[in-house]
Coordinates of C-alpha atoms and ligand atoms in Angstrom, one line a residue:
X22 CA 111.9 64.2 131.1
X23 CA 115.1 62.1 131.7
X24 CA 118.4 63.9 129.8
X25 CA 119.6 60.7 128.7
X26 CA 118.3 57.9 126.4
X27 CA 120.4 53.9 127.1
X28 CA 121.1 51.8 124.7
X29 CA 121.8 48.2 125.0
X30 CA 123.9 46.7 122.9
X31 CA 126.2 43.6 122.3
X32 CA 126.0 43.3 126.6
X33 CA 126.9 47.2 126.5
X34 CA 125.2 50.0 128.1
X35 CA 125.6 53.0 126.3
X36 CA 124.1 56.4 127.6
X37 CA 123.3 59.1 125.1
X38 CA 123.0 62.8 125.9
X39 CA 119.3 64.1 124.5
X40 CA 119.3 67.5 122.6
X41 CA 115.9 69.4 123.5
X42 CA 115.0 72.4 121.0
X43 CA 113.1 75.8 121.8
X44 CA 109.7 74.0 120.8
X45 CA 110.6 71.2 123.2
X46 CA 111.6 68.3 120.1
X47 CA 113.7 65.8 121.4
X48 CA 116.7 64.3 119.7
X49 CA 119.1 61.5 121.0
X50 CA 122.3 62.7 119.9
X51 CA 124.4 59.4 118.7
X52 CA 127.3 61.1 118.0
X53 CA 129.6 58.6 120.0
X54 CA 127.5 55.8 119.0
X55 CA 130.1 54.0 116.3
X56 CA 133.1 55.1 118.3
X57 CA 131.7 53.1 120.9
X58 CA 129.7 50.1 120.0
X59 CA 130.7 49.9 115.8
X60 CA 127.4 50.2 114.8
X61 CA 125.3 52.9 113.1
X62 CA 122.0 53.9 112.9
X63 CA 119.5 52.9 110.1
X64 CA 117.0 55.3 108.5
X65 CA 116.9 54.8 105.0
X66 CA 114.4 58.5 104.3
X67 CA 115.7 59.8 107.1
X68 CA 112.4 60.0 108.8
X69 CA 113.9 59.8 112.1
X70 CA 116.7 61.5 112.3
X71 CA 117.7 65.2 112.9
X72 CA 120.6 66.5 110.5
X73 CA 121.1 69.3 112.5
X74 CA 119.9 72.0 114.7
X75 CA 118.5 74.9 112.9
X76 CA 117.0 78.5 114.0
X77 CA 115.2 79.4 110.4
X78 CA 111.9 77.8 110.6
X79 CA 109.8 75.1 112.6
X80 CA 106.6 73.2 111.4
X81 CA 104.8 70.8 113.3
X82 CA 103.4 68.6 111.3
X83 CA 100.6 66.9 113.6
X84 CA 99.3 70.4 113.7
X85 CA 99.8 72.1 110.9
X86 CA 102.0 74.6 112.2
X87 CA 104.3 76.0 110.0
X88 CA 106.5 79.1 111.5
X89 CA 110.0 81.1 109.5
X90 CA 111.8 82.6 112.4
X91 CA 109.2 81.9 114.7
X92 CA 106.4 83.9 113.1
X93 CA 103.4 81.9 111.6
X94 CA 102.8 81.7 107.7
X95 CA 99.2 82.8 108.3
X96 CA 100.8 86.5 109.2
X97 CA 103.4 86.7 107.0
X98 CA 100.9 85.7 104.2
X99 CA 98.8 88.4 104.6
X100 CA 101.3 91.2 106.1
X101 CA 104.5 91.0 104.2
X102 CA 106.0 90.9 101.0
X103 CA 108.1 88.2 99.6
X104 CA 111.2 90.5 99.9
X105 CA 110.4 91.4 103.6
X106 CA 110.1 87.5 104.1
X107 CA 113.2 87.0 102.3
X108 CA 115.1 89.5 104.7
X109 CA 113.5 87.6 107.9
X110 CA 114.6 84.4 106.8
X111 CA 118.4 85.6 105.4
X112 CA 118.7 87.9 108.9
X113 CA 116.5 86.5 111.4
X114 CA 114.2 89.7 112.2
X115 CA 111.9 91.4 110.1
X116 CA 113.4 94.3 108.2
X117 CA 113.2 97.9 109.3
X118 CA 111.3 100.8 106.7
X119 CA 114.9 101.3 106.5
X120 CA 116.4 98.9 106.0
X121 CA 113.4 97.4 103.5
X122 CA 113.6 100.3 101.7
X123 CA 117.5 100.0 101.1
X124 CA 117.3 96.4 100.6
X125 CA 114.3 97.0 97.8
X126 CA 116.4 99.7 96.2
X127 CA 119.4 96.8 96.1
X128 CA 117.8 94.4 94.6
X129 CA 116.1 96.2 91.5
X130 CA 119.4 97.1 91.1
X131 CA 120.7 93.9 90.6
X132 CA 118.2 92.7 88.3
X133 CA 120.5 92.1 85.0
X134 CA 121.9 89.1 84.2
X135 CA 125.9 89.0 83.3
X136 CA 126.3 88.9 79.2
X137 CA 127.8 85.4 79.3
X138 CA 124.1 83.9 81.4
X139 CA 122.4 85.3 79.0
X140 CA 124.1 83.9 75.9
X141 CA 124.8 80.5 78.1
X142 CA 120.5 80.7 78.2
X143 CA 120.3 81.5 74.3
X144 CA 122.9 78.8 73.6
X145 CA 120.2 76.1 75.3
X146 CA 118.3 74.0 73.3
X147 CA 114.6 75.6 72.9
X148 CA 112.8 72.3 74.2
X149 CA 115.3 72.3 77.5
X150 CA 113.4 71.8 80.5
X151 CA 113.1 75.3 82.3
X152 CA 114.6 73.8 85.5
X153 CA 117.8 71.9 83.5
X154 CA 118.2 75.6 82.2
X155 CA 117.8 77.1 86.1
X156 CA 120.9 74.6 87.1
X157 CA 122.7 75.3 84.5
X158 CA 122.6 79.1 85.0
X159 CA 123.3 79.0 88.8
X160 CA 126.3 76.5 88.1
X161 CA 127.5 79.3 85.9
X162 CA 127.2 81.9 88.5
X163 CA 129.9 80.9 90.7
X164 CA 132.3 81.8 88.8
X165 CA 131.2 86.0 89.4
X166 CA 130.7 85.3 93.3
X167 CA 132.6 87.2 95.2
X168 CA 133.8 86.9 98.9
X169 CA 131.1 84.9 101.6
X170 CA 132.1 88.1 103.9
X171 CA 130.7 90.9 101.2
X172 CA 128.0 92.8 102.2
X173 CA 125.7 95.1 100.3
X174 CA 122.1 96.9 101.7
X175 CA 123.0 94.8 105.1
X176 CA 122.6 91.3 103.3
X177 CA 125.2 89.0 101.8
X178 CA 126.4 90.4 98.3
X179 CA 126.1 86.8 96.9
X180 CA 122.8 86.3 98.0
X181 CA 121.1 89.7 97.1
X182 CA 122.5 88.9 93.3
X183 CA 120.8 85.5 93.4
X184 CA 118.1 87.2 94.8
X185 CA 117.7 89.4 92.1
X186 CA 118.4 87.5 89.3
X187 CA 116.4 84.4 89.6
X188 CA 113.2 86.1 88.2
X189 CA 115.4 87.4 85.5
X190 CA 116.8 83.8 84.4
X191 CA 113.5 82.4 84.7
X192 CA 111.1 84.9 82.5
X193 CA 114.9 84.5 80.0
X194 CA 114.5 80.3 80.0
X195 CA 111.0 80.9 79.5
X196 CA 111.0 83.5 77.0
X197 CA 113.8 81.4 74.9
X198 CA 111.0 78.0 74.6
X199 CA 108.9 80.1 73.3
X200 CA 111.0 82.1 70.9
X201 CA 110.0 85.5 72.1
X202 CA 112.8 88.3 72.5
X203 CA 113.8 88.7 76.3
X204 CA 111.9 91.2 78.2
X205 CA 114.9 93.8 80.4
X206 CA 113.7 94.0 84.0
X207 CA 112.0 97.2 84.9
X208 CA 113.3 98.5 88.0
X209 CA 110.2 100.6 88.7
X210 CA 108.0 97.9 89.3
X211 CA 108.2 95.4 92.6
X212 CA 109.6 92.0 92.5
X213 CA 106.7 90.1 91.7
X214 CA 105.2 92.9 89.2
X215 CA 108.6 92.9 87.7
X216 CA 108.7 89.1 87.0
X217 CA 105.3 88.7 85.5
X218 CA 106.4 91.5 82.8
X219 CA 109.5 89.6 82.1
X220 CA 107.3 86.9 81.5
X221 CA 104.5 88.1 79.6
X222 CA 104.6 91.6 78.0
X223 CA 103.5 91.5 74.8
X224 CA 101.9 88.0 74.6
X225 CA 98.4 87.4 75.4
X226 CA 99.1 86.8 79.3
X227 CA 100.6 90.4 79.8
X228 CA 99.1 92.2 83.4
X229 CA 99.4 94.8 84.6
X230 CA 97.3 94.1 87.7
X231 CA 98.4 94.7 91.3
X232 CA 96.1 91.8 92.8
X233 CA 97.5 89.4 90.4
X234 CA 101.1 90.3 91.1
X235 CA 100.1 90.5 95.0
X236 CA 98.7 86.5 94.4
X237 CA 102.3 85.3 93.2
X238 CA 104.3 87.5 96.1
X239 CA 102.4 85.5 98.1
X240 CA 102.7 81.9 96.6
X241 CA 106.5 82.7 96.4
X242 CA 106.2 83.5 100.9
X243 CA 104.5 80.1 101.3
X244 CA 107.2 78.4 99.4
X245 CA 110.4 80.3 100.7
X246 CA 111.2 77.5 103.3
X247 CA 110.2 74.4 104.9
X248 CA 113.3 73.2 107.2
X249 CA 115.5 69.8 106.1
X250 CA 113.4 69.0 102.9
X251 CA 115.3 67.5 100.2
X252 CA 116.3 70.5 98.2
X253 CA 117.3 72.1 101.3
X254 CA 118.7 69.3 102.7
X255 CA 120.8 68.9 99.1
X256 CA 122.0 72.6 99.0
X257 CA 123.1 72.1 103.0
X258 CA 125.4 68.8 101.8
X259 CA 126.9 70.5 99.0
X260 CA 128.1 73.5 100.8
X261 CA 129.5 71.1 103.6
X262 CA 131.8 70.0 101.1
X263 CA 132.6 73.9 100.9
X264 CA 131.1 74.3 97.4
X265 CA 130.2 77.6 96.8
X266 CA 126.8 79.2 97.1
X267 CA 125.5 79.2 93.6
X268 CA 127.2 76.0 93.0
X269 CA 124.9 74.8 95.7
X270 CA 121.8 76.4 94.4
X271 CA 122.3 74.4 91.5
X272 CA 122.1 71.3 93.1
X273 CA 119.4 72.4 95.0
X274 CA 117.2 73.3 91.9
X275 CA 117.9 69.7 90.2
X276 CA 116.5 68.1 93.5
X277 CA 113.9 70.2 93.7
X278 CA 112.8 69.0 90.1
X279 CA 111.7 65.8 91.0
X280 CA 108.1 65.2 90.6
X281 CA 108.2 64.0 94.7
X282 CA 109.3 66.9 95.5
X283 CA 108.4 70.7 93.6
X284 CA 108.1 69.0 90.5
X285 CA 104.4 68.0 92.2
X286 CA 103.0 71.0 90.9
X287 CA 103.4 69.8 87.4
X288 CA 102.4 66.2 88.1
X289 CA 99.4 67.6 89.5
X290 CA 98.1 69.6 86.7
X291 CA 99.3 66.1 84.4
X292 CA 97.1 64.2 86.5
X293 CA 94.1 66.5 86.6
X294 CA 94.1 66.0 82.4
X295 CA 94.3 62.2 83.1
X296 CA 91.5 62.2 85.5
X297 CA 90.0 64.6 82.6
X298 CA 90.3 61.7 79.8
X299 CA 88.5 59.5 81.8
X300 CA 85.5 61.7 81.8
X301 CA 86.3 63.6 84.7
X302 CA 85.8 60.7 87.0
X303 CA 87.0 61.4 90.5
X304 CA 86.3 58.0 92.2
X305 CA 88.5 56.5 88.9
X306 CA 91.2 58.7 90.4
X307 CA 91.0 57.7 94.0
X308 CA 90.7 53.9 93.1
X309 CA 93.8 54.5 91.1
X310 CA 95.7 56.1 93.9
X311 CA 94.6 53.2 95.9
X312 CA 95.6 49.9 93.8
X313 CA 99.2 49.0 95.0
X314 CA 99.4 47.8 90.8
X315 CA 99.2 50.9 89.6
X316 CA 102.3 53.9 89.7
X317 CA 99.4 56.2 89.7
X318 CA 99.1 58.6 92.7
X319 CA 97.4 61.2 94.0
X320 CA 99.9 64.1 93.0
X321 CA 99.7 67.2 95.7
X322 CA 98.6 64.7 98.5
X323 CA 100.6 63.6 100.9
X324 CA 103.4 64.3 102.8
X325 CA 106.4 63.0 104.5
X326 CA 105.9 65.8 107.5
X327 CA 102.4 67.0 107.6
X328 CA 99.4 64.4 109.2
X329 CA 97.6 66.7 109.0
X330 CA 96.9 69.5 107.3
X331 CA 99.0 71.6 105.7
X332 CA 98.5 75.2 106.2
X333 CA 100.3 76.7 103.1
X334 CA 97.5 74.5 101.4
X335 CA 94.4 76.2 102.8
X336 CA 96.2 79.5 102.3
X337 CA 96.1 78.8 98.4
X338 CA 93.1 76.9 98.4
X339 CA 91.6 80.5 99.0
X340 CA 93.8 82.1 96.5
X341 CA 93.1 79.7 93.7
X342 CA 89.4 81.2 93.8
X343 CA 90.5 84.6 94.3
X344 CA 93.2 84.9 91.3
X345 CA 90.5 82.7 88.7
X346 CA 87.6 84.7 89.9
X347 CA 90.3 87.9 88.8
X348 CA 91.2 86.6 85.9
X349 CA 87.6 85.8 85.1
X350 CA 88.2 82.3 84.5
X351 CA 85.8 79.6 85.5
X352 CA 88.4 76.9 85.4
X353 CA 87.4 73.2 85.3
X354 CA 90.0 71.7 86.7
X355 CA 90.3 73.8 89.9
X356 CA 86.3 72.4 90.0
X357 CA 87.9 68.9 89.6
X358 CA 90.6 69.4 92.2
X359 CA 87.8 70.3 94.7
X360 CA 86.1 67.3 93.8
X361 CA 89.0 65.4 93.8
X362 CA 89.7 66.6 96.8
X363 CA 86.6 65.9 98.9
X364 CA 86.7 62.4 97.4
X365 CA 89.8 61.8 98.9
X366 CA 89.2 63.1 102.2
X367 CA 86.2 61.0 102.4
X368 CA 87.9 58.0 101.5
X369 CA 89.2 55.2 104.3
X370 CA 92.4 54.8 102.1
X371 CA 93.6 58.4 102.4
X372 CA 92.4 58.9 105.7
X373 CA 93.5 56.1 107.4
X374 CA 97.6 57.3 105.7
X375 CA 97.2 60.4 106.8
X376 CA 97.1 61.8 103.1
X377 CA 96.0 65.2 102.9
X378 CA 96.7 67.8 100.0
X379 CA 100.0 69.2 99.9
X380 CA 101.4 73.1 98.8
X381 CA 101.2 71.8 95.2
X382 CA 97.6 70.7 94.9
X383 CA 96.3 74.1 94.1
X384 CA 99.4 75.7 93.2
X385 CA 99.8 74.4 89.5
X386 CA 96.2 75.7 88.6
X387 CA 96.9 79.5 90.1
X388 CA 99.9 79.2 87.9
X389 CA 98.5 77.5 84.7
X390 CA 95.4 80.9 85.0
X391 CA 98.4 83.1 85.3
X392 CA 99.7 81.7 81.9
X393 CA 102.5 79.9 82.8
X394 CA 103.4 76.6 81.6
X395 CA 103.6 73.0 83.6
X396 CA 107.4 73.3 83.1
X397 CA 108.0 76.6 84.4
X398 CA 105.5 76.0 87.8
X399 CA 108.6 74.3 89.3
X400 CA 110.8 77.2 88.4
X401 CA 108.3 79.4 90.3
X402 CA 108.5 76.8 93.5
X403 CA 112.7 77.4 92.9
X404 CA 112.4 81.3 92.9
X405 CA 110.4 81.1 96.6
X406 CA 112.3 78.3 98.2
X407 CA 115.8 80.7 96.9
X408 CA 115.8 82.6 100.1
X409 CA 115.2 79.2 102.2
X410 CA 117.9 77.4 100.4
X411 CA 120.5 80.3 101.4
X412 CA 119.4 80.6 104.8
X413 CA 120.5 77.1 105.3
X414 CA 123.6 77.3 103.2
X415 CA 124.6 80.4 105.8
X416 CA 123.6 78.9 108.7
X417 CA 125.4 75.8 107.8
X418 CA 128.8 77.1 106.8
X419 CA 128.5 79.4 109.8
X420 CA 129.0 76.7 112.3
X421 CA 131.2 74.5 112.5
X422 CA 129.4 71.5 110.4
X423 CA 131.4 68.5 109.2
X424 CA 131.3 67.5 105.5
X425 CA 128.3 65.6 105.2
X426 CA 128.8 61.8 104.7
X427 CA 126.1 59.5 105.3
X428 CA 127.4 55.6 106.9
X429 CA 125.9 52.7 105.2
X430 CA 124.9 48.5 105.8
X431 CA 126.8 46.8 103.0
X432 CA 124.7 44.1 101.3
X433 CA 126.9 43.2 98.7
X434 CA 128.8 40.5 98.0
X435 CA 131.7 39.2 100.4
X436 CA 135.5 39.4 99.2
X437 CA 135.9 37.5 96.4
X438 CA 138.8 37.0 93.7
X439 CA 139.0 38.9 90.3
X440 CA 138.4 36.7 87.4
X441 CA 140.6 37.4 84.1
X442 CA 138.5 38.2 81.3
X443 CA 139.2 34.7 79.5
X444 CA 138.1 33.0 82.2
X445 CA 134.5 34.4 82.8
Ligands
CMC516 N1 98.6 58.8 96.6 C1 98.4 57.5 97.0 N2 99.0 56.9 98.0 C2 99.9 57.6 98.7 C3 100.2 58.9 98.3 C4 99.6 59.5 97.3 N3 99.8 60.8 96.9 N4 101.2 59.4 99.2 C5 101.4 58.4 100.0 N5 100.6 57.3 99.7 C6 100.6 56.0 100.5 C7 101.8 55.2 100.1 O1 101.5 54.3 99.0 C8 101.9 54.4 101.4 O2 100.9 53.4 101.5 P1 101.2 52.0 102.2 O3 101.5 52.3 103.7 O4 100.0 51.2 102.0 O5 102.4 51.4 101.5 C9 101.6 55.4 102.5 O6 100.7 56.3 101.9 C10 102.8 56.2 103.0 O7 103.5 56.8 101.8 P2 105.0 57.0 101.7 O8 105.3 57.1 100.2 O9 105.7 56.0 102.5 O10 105.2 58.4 102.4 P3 106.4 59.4 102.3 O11 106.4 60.2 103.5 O12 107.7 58.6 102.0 O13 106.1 60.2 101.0 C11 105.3 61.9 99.6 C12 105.7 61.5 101.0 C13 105.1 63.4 99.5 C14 106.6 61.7 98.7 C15 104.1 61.1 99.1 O14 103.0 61.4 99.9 C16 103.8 61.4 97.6 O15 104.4 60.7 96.8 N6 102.9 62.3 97.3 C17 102.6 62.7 95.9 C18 103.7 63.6 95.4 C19 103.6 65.0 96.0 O16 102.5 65.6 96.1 N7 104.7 65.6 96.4 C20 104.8 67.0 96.9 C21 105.2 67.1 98.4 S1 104.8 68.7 99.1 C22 105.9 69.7 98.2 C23 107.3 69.6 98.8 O17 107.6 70.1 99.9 O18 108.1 69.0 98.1

């Protein structure tokens, strides 16, 4: 392959150097490309164009691949834990026994939240929505980090806090809707074990089973990272500016809200209830999807990367059956999803787009069984993607990135004189 693209522009030849990655993607790097000619490039979604170069995790959305560090979900999803995952993604390599073992004693000892988060979450109205409460918390944070250099059990002492805390803030927000008294993190149990007791002891959704708490470490390793999404790509911005790490957590977590992005999981489960007032008619729901008048979509299909498939979907496709058959539940609307499903996928509409289900199209349902509600399944998203979103935040503030600041083509109006206000 030539190791040059030309551009022609205004009678100018311009010849820009490509950048060629381990898995052989190709960028055209335009970094001279207003200095020379005055124009920009346009990509409103950014679709086509690389923010940076990154070592943390490739996917390849034409096949479904989907790798952190250069091992493929499909292992890590059936070989490690979420904290081992966490580690690989933070460090780079898989964790020793040892250093596992030092890093797991770490982090259940980080597990309590400072007095003034937990007064800051009883101070927040009881309807606030679980991931306005998350934001707020990690804003709040920064003001206890302590040095970027600090290290503790081999990891970043900011990040193993985070690390630790997040399941702790989230049972709290949760715990606080409902009115129940907080639940203190017990450091015998493992990370996701620990959480689900947070959550649930003493309410009807209390479990004390292995396989369930085994279901969620895994749902929190297919979400822990997925390269430049938006939340990533938000949390990467923010620290360019040199904000702190929680600080950019925070703005990570409100991007990560939107119902585009992780706040699919609860759309979906909205949508399945829709689809369910209209007698559980699937072909309603695809025709919906379909009719450019309507805002309705097909929550938890699609994606901006995947054309595909994409594999962190088949992996929970099969653990939506596992965890209901558990729990013992023969859900209807994980029968409705299926169908839903196979509608779609049969469907000229969705198949000539590309549209395939997403991470969130089975997710909500695992979570709903589980006992948690739509407002805390994006919380549950925020608490995988956490060790994604600091493994860009490190890697970013590591080299030597520029603040981040987009160019633009004005369409506004031309210069024009002020008007005095007894005049217009
Ligand atoms: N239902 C119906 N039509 C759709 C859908 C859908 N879910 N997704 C895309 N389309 C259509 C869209 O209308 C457009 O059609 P046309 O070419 O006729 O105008 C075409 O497919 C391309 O869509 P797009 O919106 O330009 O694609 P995008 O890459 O900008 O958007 C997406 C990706 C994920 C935002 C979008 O597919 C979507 O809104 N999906 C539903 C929300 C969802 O499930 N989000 C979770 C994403 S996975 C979790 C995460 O990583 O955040």
């Amino acid at each position: 392959m030539a190791d040059q693209a030309v551009l022609q522009i205004n009678g100018k030849t311009l010849e820009l150097p490509l950048i060629v990655g381990t898995e052989k993607e190709v960028g055209i790097d335009i970094a001279v490309l207003r200095d020379k000619t005055g124009a920009v490039t346009f990509d409103p979604g950014y679709g086509n164009s690389g923010a940076c170069e990154s070592a943390v995790t490739f996917l390849d959305g034409e096949l479904g691949i989907l790798r952190y560090r250069g091992i493929p979900i499909e292992q890590l999803a059936g070989h490690a834990s979420f904290l081992e995952v966490s580690w690989l993604l933070l460090k780079g390599e898989l964790p020793t026994a040892a250093e596992l073992a030092q890093f797991d004693a770490a982090e259940k000892s980080h597990r309590d939240l400072p007095d003034f988060a937990v007064q800051l979450i009883k101070s927040l109205p009881r309807n606030v929505h679980p991931m306005a409460g998350l934001a707020a918390v990690f804003a709040t944070l920064s003001s206890v980090e302590g040095p970027t250099k600090d290290l503790e059990a081999g990891l970043a002492a900011n990040e193993l806090r985070l690390l630790a805390q997040i399941p702790t803030i989230a049972a709290y927000l949760y715990r606080h809707t409902e009115g129940l008294d907080f639940v203190a993190p017990d450091k015998n149990k493992a990370y996701a074990a620990n959480y689900l007791n947070m959550m649930f002891k003493g309410t009807k959704f209390e479990t004390n089973d292995a396989d369930i708490a085994n279901a969620l470490d895994l749902l929190f390793i297919l979400h822990a990272d997925h390269e430049q999404n938006c939340s990533t790509s938000t949390v990467r911005l923010v620290g360019s500016a040199q904000a702190g790490l929680s600080a950019s957590i925070a703005a990570g977590v409100t991007a990560l809200w939107g119902p585009l992005h992780g706040g699919a999981n609860q759309a979906v489960i909205e949508m399945l209830d829709e689809v369910v007032a209209h007698g559980g008619d699937v072909n309603w729901a695809v025709a919906q999807a379909k009719d450019k008048n309507s805002t309705f979509r097909l929550m938890g299909f699609g994606h901006r990367v995947y054309k595909n498939f994409d594999p962190r979907a088949t992996i929970i496709k099969v653990q939506a059956d596992l965890v209901l058959s558990r729990l013992g539940k023969n859900d209807k609307q994980l029968a409705l999803a299926k169908g839903l499903e196979e509608a779609a996928l049969h469907d000229e509409y969705f198949i000539a787009r590309k549209l395939y289900p997403n991470v969130d199209f089975y997710s909500g349902i695992i979570y709903r069984a589980l006992g948690f509600p739509p407002g805390m399944f994006t919380v549950l998203f925020a608490i995988g993607r956490l060790p994604g979103w600091m493994a860009h935040w490190n890697e970013h503030n590591a080299g030597k990135a520029k603040i981040g600041r987009p160019r633009q083509i004005y369409i506004g109006k031309n210069a024009r004189d002020f008007v005095a206000l007894n005049k217009r």
